[in-house]
Coordinates of C-alpha atoms and ligand atoms in Angstrom, one line a residue:
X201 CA 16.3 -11.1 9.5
X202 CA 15.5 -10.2 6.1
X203 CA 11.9 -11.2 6.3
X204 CA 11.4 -9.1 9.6
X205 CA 13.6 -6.1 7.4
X206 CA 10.5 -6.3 4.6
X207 CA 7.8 -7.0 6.4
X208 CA 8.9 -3.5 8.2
X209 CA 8.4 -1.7 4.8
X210 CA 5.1 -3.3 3.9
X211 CA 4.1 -2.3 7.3
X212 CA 5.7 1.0 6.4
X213 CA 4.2 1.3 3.2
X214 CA 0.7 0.6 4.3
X215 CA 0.3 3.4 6.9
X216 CA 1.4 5.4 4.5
X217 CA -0.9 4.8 2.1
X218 CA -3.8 4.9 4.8
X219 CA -2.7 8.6 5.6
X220 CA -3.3 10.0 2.2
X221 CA -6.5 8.7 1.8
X222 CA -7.6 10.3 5.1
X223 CA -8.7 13.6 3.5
X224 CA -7.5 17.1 4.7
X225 CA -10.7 19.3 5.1
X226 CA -9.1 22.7 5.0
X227 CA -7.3 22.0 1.3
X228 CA -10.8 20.9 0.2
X229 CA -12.0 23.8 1.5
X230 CA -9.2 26.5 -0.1
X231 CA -10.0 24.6 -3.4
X232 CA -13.5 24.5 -3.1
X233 CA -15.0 27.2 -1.0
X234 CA -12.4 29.9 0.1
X235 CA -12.7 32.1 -3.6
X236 CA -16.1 32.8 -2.3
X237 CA -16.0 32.4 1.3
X238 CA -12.9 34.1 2.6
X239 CA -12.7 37.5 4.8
X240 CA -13.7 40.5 2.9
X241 CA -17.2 42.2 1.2
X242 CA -15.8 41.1 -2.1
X243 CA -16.1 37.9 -1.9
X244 CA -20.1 37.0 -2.8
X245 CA -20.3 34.3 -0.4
X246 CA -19.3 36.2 2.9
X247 CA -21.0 39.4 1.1
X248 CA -24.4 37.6 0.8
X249 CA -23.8 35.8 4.3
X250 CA -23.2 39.5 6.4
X251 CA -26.4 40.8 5.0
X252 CA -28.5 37.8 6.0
X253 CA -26.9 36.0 8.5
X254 CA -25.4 39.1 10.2
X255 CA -22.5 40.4 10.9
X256 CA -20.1 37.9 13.2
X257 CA -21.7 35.1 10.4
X258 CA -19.9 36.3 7.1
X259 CA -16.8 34.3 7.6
X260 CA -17.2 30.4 7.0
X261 CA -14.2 29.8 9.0
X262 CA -14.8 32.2 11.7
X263 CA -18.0 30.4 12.7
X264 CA -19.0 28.0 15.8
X265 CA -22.6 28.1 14.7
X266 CA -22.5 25.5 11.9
X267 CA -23.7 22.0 12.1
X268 CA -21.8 19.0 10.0
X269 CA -25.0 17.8 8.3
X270 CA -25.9 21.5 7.2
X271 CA -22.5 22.1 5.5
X272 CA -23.3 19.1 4.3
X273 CA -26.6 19.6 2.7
X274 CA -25.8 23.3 1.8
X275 CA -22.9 22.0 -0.1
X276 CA -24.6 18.9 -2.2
X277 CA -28.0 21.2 -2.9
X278 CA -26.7 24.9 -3.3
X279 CA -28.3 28.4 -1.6
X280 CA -29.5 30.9 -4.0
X281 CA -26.5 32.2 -5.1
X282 CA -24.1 29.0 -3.8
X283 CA -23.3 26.5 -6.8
X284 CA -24.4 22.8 -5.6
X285 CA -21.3 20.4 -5.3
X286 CA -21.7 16.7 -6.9
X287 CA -19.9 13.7 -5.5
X288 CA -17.9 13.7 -8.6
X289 CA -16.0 17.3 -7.9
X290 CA -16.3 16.6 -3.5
X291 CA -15.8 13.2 -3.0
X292 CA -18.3 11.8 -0.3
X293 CA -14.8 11.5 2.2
X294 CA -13.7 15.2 1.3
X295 CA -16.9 16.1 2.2
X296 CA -16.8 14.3 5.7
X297 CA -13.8 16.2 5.9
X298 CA -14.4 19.6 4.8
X299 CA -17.7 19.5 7.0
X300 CA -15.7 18.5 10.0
X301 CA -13.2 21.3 9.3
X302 CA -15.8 23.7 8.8
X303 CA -18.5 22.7 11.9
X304 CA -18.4 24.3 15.6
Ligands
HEC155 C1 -19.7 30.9 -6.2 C2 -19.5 31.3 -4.8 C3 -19.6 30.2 -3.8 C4 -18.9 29.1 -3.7 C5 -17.8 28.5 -4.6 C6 -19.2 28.5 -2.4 N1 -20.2 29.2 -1.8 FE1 -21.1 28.8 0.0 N2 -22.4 30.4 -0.3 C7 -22.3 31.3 -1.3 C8 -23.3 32.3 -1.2 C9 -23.6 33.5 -2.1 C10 -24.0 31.9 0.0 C11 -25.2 32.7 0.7 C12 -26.5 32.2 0.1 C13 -27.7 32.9 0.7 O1 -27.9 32.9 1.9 O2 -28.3 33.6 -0.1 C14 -23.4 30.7 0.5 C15 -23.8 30.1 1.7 C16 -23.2 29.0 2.3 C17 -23.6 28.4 3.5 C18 -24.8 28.7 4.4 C19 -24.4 29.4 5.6 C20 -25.6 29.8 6.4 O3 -25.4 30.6 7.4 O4 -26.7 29.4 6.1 C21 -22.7 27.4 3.7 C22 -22.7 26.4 4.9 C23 -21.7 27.4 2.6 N3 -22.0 28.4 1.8 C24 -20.6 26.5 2.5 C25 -19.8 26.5 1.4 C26 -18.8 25.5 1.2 C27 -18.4 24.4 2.3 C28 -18.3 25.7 0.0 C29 -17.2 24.9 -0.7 C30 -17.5 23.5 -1.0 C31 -18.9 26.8 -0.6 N4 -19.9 27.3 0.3 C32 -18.7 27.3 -1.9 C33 -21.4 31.3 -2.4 C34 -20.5 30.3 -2.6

């Protein structure tokens, strides 16, 4: 009875642990990404992205036109005016997530 009692919490334990490392995309992306990206002309990222993209393209989130592997590739090399992102500040699994958040 005991045995079954802790192999419960070490079963417990474990799927618990295996939940935080499964990252969240959308925190990655309010830490990351949303102090340039969010609604509003003030904020350079939507700014530059109206102007060149047009208009229903300013918002990151509001999108259904982006592709995984360019968030991806936008995000490690930069665009113009975007900083590039190493895998030492975006881990390569917050970037799996935030590009899964972020795409269609
Ligand atoms: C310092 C401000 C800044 C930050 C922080 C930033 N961006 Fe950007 N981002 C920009 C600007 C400005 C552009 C537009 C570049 C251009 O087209 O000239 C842009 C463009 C992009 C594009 C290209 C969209 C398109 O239509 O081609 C993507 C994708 C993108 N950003 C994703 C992100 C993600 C994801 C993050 C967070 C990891 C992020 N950005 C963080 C400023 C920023």
């Amino acid at each position: 009875m005991k045995n079954i009692l802790l192999l419960s919490l070490a079963l417990l334990s474990a799927i618990g642990s295996l939940a935080s490392i499964a990252q969240d995309g959308e925190a990655v992306y309010k830490k990351h990404c949303s102090h340039c990206h969010s609604p509003g002309m003030n904020y350079p990222g939507t700014h530059q992205l109206t102007k060149t993209r047009g208009e229903g393209n300013g918002v990151l989130v509001e999108r259904d036109n982006l592709v995984d592997v360019y968030v991806k590739t936008i995000v490690r090399n930069g665009l113009n005016g975007m900083p590039t992102f190493k895998p030492t500040q975006i881990s390569e699994s917050q970037l799996d997530a935030l590009a899964e958040f972020l795409s269609n």
